[in-house]
Amino acid sequence: MTAVSRAWKVLKELGLITRARGEGGKSVITKLHEDGSGQAYTIPGEGLGDPYFQLPFEYWDKGWHNNLSLPGKAMLLIASSQRKLKFTLPQERMPEWYGISADSAGKGIRELMKHGILVQVDEEWFDTLKMRSGRGCRPVYSLWPPFTPRALGEPTIGEETTTGISSDAAPKE
């Protein structure tokens, strides 16, 4: 029993739990936030500012963990981490930002688009010195349900998009 008491003591000192005496002298343990701040525990991914994201159950249930290649899985995780309905995935920045090659990022993006997990919903113009005109264009993407981050709603695809997918189209499996 002393090993368990020592473990509870360490967790309490780390600010991961509170420990109090309850009914009949038994310990009542309450978990706290995992950052050690002593704040109340919250379920990961519930708030928009929360750094955690979750892959939906369908990722495993529908076999995506077996069917996607490594570049596809990497780009799904990167896209999921964006925590927005619409986002860009600049392939030339992937080595610097995420440590994967631009080629692997491109393969992953194409694979996710082929399966209807990732869709292009718009284009974004930006200023750049790499182009003679000083302006560049890049695609804006959205994850299709069930991969859309919770609490953000459903993506919409307007008539003007270049994907050819209507807003009532279902993702391919």
PDB file of C-alpha atoms in Angstrom:
ATOM      1  CA  MET A   1       0.000   0.000   0.000  1.00  0.00           C
ATOM      2  CA  THR A   2       2.917   2.384   0.562  1.00  0.00           C
ATOM      3  CA  ALA A   3       3.887   2.281  -3.133  1.00  0.00           C
ATOM      4  CA  VAL A   4       0.381   3.427  -4.087  1.00  0.00           C
ATOM      5  CA  SER A   5       0.467   6.206  -1.477  1.00  0.00           C
ATOM      6  CA  ARG A   6       3.838   7.366  -2.787  1.00  0.00           C
ATOM      7  CA  ALA A   7       2.467   7.404  -6.360  1.00  0.00           C
ATOM      8  CA  TRP A   8      -0.549   9.499  -5.263  1.00  0.00           C
ATOM      9  CA  LYS A   9       1.813  11.877  -3.440  1.00  0.00           C
ATOM     10  CA  VAL A  10       3.975  12.367  -6.546  1.00  0.00           C
ATOM     11  CA  LEU A  11       0.909  13.010  -8.729  1.00  0.00           C
ATOM     12  CA  LYS A  12      -0.371  15.538  -6.191  1.00  0.00           C
ATOM     13  CA  GLU A  13       3.020  17.331  -6.077  1.00  0.00           C
ATOM     14  CA  LEU A  14       2.999  17.504  -9.879  1.00  0.00           C
ATOM     15  CA  GLY A  15      -0.396  19.221  -9.768  1.00  0.00           C
ATOM     16  CA  LEU A  16      -2.107  16.369 -11.603  1.00  0.00           C
ATOM     17  CA  ILE A  17      -4.576  15.345  -8.887  1.00  0.00           C
ATOM     18  CA  THR A  18      -6.169  16.498  -5.650  1.00  0.00           C
ATOM     19  CA  ARG A  19      -6.484  14.051  -2.813  1.00  0.00           C
ATOM     20  CA  ALA A  20      -8.949  14.375   0.035  1.00  0.00           C
ATOM     21  CA  ARG A  21     -10.422  12.145   2.705  1.00  0.00           C
ATOM     22  CA  GLY A  22     -13.885  10.974   1.905  1.00  0.00           C
ATOM     23  CA  GLU A  23     -16.498   8.782   3.495  1.00  0.00           C
ATOM     24  CA  GLY A  24     -15.070   6.143   5.806  1.00  0.00           C
ATOM     25  CA  GLY A  25     -11.575   7.635   5.593  1.00  0.00           C
ATOM     26  CA  LYS A  26     -11.130   6.528   1.986  1.00  0.00           C
ATOM     27  CA  SER A  27      -9.171   8.767  -0.367  1.00  0.00           C
ATOM     28  CA  VAL A  28     -11.106  10.725  -2.964  1.00  0.00           C
ATOM     29  CA  ILE A  29      -8.925  11.425  -5.991  1.00  0.00           C
ATOM     30  CA  THR A  30      -9.829  14.166  -8.462  1.00  0.00           C
ATOM     31  CA  LYS A  31      -7.867  14.456 -11.692  1.00  0.00           C
ATOM     32  CA  LEU A  32      -6.593  17.876 -12.767  1.00  0.00           C
ATOM     33  CA  HIS A  33      -5.477  19.284 -16.099  1.00  0.00           C
ATOM     34  CA  GLU A  34      -2.447  17.415 -17.481  1.00  0.00           C
ATOM     35  CA  ASP A  35      -0.337  20.571 -17.839  1.00  0.00           C
ATOM     36  CA  GLY A  36       0.268  20.616 -14.075  1.00  0.00           C
ATOM     37  CA  SER A  37      -1.418  24.017 -13.624  1.00  0.00           C
ATOM     38  CA  GLY A  38      -3.749  22.670 -10.953  1.00  0.00           C
ATOM     39  CA  GLN A  39      -6.804  23.641 -13.031  1.00  0.00           C
ATOM     40  CA  ALA A  40      -9.783  21.313 -13.352  1.00  0.00           C
ATOM     41  CA  TYR A  41      -9.481  18.530 -15.898  1.00  0.00           C
ATOM     42  CA  THR A  42     -11.209  19.030 -19.241  1.00  0.00           C
ATOM     43  CA  ILE A  43     -11.746  16.472 -21.966  1.00  0.00           C
ATOM     44  CA  PRO A  44      -9.195  17.027 -24.778  1.00  0.00           C
ATOM     45  CA  GLY A  45     -10.536  18.641 -27.915  1.00  0.00           C
ATOM     46  CA  GLU A  46     -13.720  20.136 -26.450  1.00  0.00           C
ATOM     47  CA  GLY A  47     -12.687  23.776 -26.735  1.00  0.00           C
ATOM     48  CA  LEU A  48     -11.559  25.564 -29.883  1.00  0.00           C
ATOM     49  CA  GLY A  49      -8.427  26.836 -28.145  1.00  0.00           C
ATOM     50  CA  ASP A  50      -7.527  23.364 -26.897  1.00  0.00           C
ATOM     51  CA  PRO A  51      -4.272  22.140 -28.501  1.00  0.00           C
ATOM     52  CA  TYR A  52      -5.630  18.583 -28.802  1.00  0.00           C
ATOM     53  CA  PHE A  53      -7.557  17.194 -31.711  1.00  0.00           C
ATOM     54  CA  GLN A  54      -9.181  13.824 -32.121  1.00  0.00           C
ATOM     55  CA  LEU A  55      -9.465  11.493 -35.035  1.00  0.00           C
ATOM     56  CA  PRO A  56     -13.042  10.293 -35.346  1.00  0.00           C
ATOM     57  CA  PHE A  57     -13.981   6.695 -34.607  1.00  0.00           C
ATOM     58  CA  GLU A  58     -14.595   6.225 -38.342  1.00  0.00           C
ATOM     59  CA  TYR A  59     -10.835   6.500 -38.921  1.00  0.00           C
ATOM     60  CA  TRP A  60     -10.512   3.006 -37.441  1.00  0.00           C
ATOM     61  CA  ASP A  61     -14.025   1.702 -38.088  1.00  0.00           C
ATOM     62  CA  LYS A  62     -13.857   2.417 -41.838  1.00  0.00           C
ATOM     63  CA  GLY A  63     -10.283   1.114 -42.118  1.00  0.00           C
ATOM     64  CA  TRP A  64      -8.551   4.415 -42.971  1.00  0.00           C
ATOM     65  CA  HIS A  65      -5.678   3.432 -40.642  1.00  0.00           C
ATOM     66  CA  ASN A  66      -4.956   0.532 -43.024  1.00  0.00           C
ATOM     67  CA  ASN A  67      -5.943   2.119 -46.339  1.00  0.00           C
ATOM     68  CA  LEU A  68      -4.086   5.442 -46.198  1.00  0.00           C
ATOM     69  CA  SER A  69      -0.398   5.559 -47.045  1.00  0.00           C
ATOM     70  CA  LEU A  70       2.088   7.218 -44.702  1.00  0.00           C
ATOM     71  CA  PRO A  71       1.952  10.537 -46.641  1.00  0.00           C
ATOM     72  CA  GLY A  72      -1.865  10.387 -46.518  1.00  0.00           C
ATOM     73  CA  LYS A  73      -1.868   9.788 -42.758  1.00  0.00           C
ATOM     74  CA  ALA A  74       0.689  12.558 -42.199  1.00  0.00           C
ATOM     75  CA  MET A  75      -1.346  15.078 -44.176  1.00  0.00           C
ATOM     76  CA  LEU A  76      -4.568  14.010 -42.427  1.00  0.00           C
ATOM     77  CA  LEU A  77      -2.909  14.729 -39.075  1.00  0.00           C
ATOM     78  CA  ILE A  78      -1.504  18.043 -40.321  1.00  0.00           C
ATOM     79  CA  ALA A  79      -4.868  19.079 -41.784  1.00  0.00           C
ATOM     80  CA  SER A  80      -6.650  18.023 -38.571  1.00  0.00           C
ATOM     81  CA  SER A  81      -4.257  20.129 -36.522  1.00  0.00           C
ATOM     82  CA  GLN A  82      -5.304  23.295 -38.400  1.00  0.00           C
ATOM     83  CA  ARG A  83      -8.473  23.541 -36.244  1.00  0.00           C
ATOM     84  CA  LYS A  84     -10.279  25.616 -38.876  1.00  0.00           C
ATOM     85  CA  LEU A  85     -12.939  24.828 -41.451  1.00  0.00           C
ATOM     86  CA  LYS A  86     -10.836  26.327 -44.262  1.00  0.00           C
ATOM     87  CA  PHE A  87      -7.037  26.272 -44.400  1.00  0.00           C
ATOM     88  CA  THR A  88      -4.082  26.203 -46.739  1.00  0.00           C
ATOM     89  CA  LEU A  89      -1.416  23.513 -46.882  1.00  0.00           C
ATOM     90  CA  PRO A  90       1.575  25.190 -48.565  1.00  0.00           C
ATOM     91  CA  GLN A  91       3.644  22.224 -49.709  1.00  0.00           C
ATOM     92  CA  GLU A  92       6.862  24.247 -49.943  1.00  0.00           C
ATOM     93  CA  ARG A  93       6.637  25.009 -46.195  1.00  0.00           C
ATOM     94  CA  MET A  94       6.030  21.417 -45.068  1.00  0.00           C
ATOM     95  CA  PRO A  95       9.741  20.538 -44.596  1.00  0.00           C
ATOM     96  CA  GLU A  96      10.286  23.588 -42.379  1.00  0.00           C
ATOM     97  CA  TRP A  97       7.002  23.407 -40.457  1.00  0.00           C
ATOM     98  CA  TYR A  98       6.425  19.646 -40.126  1.00  0.00           C
ATOM     99  CA  GLY A  99       9.596  17.873 -41.244  1.00  0.00           C
ATOM    100  CA  ILE A 100       8.078  16.106 -44.252  1.00  0.00           C
ATOM    101  CA  SER A 101       9.103  16.694 -47.847  1.00  0.00           C
ATOM    102  CA  ALA A 102       7.019  18.802 -50.207  1.00  0.00           C
ATOM    103  CA  ASP A 103       6.702  15.736 -52.469  1.00  0.00           C
ATOM    104  CA  SER A 104       5.317  13.590 -49.637  1.00  0.00           C
ATOM    105  CA  ALA A 105       2.924  16.397 -48.689  1.00  0.00           C
ATOM    106  CA  GLY A 106       1.710  16.572 -52.288  1.00  0.00           C
ATOM    107  CA  LYS A 107       1.207  12.793 -52.426  1.00  0.00           C
ATOM    108  CA  GLY A 108      -0.721  12.888 -49.153  1.00  0.00           C
ATOM    109  CA  ILE A 109      -2.923  15.791 -50.277  1.00  0.00           C
ATOM    110  CA  ARG A 110      -3.729  14.051 -53.581  1.00  0.00           C
ATOM    111  CA  GLU A 111      -4.555  10.805 -51.770  1.00  0.00           C
ATOM    112  CA  LEU A 112      -6.875  12.534 -49.290  1.00  0.00           C
ATOM    113  CA  MET A 113      -8.588  14.372 -52.153  1.00  0.00           C
ATOM    114  CA  LYS A 114      -8.960  11.133 -54.134  1.00  0.00           C
ATOM    115  CA  HIS A 115     -10.802   9.589 -51.172  1.00  0.00           C
ATOM    116  CA  GLY A 116     -12.958  12.676 -50.581  1.00  0.00           C
ATOM    117  CA  ILE A 117     -11.475  13.296 -47.117  1.00  0.00           C
ATOM    118  CA  LEU A 118      -9.917  16.615 -48.144  1.00  0.00           C
ATOM    119  CA  VAL A 119     -11.598  18.939 -50.631  1.00  0.00           C
ATOM    120  CA  GLN A 120     -10.493  22.166 -52.254  1.00  0.00           C
ATOM    121  CA  VAL A 121     -13.081  24.818 -51.378  1.00  0.00           C
ATOM    122  CA  ASP A 122     -11.445  28.008 -52.632  1.00  0.00           C
ATOM    123  CA  GLU A 123      -8.244  29.690 -53.789  1.00  0.00           C
ATOM    124  CA  GLU A 124      -6.230  32.281 -51.909  1.00  0.00           C
ATOM    125  CA  TRP A 125      -4.122  35.005 -53.483  1.00  0.00           C
ATOM    126  CA  PHE A 126      -1.043  36.155 -51.589  1.00  0.00           C
ATOM    127  CA  ASP A 127       1.916  38.485 -52.027  1.00  0.00           C
ATOM    128  CA  THR A 128       5.236  36.843 -52.874  1.00  0.00           C
ATOM    129  CA  LEU A 129       8.584  37.841 -54.298  1.00  0.00           C
ATOM    130  CA  LYS A 130       8.959  34.400 -55.895  1.00  0.00           C
ATOM    131  CA  MET A 131       6.592  35.277 -58.732  1.00  0.00           C
ATOM    132  CA  ARG A 132       7.254  37.870 -61.417  1.00  0.00           C
ATOM    133  CA  SER A 133       3.796  39.402 -60.841  1.00  0.00           C
ATOM    134  CA  GLY A 134       4.381  39.594 -57.080  1.00  0.00           C
ATOM    135  CA  ARG A 135       1.223  37.565 -56.468  1.00  0.00           C
ATOM    136  CA  GLY A 136       0.723  33.847 -56.026  1.00  0.00           C
ATOM    137  CA  CYS A 137      -2.301  31.601 -55.704  1.00  0.00           C
ATOM    138  CA  ARG A 138      -2.719  28.538 -53.519  1.00  0.00           C
ATOM    139  CA  PRO A 139      -5.634  26.191 -52.836  1.00  0.00           C
ATOM    140  CA  VAL A 140      -7.779  26.462 -49.709  1.00  0.00           C
ATOM    141  CA  TYR A 141      -8.912  23.114 -48.313  1.00  0.00           C
ATOM    142  CA  SER A 142     -11.475  21.736 -45.923  1.00  0.00           C
ATOM    143  CA  LEU A 143     -11.757  18.328 -44.294  1.00  0.00           C
ATOM    144  CA  TRP A 144     -14.960  16.511 -45.121  1.00  0.00           C
ATOM    145  CA  PRO A 145     -17.035  14.880 -42.344  1.00  0.00           C
ATOM    146  CA  PRO A 146     -16.380  12.878 -40.267  1.00  0.00           C
ATOM    147  CA  PHE A 147     -12.886  14.415 -40.233  1.00  0.00           C
ATOM    148  CA  THR A 148     -14.104  18.003 -39.795  1.00  0.00           C
ATOM    149  CA  PRO A 149     -12.892  19.179 -36.359  1.00  0.00           C
ATOM    150  CA  ARG A 150     -15.670  18.967 -33.779  1.00  0.00           C
ATOM    151  CA  ALA A 151     -17.295  22.240 -32.693  1.00  0.00           C
ATOM    152  CA  LEU A 152     -16.518  23.908 -36.031  1.00  0.00           C
ATOM    153  CA  GLY A 153     -19.656  22.881 -37.884  1.00  0.00           C
ATOM    154  CA  GLU A 154     -19.837  21.454 -41.364  1.00  0.00           C
ATOM    155  CA  PRO A 155     -17.805  22.705 -44.333  1.00  0.00           C
ATOM    156  CA  THR A 156     -19.654  24.202 -47.257  1.00  0.00           C
ATOM    157  CA  ILE A 157     -18.483  24.120 -50.808  1.00  0.00           C
ATOM    158  CA  GLY A 158     -19.746  26.909 -53.032  1.00  0.00           C
ATOM    159  CA  GLU A 159     -20.664  26.601 -56.692  1.00  0.00           C
ATOM    160  CA  GLU A 160     -17.528  28.523 -57.676  1.00  0.00           C
ATOM    161  CA  THR A 161     -15.010  25.970 -56.441  1.00  0.00           C
ATOM    162  CA  THR A 162     -12.761  24.136 -58.809  1.00  0.00           C
ATOM    163  CA  THR A 163     -13.253  20.724 -57.208  1.00  0.00           C
ATOM    164  CA  GLY A 164     -16.459  19.853 -59.014  1.00  0.00           C
ATOM    165  CA  ILE A 165     -17.943  18.560 -55.747  1.00  0.00           C
ATOM    166  CA  SER A 166     -21.350  19.913 -54.802  1.00  0.00           C
ATOM    167  CA  SER A 167     -22.268  20.685 -51.211  1.00  0.00           C
ATOM    168  CA  ASP A 168     -24.504  17.581 -51.068  1.00  0.00           C
ATOM    169  CA  ALA A 169     -21.808  15.204 -52.250  1.00  0.00           C
ATOM    170  CA  ALA A 170     -20.855  12.452 -49.873  1.00  0.00           C
ATOM    171  CA  PRO A 171     -17.214  11.543 -49.300  1.00  0.00           C
ATOM    172  CA  LYS A 172     -15.891   8.536 -51.184  1.00  0.00           C
ATOM    173  CA  GLU A 173     -14.787   5.492 -49.231  1.00  0.00           C
TER     174      GLU A 173
END
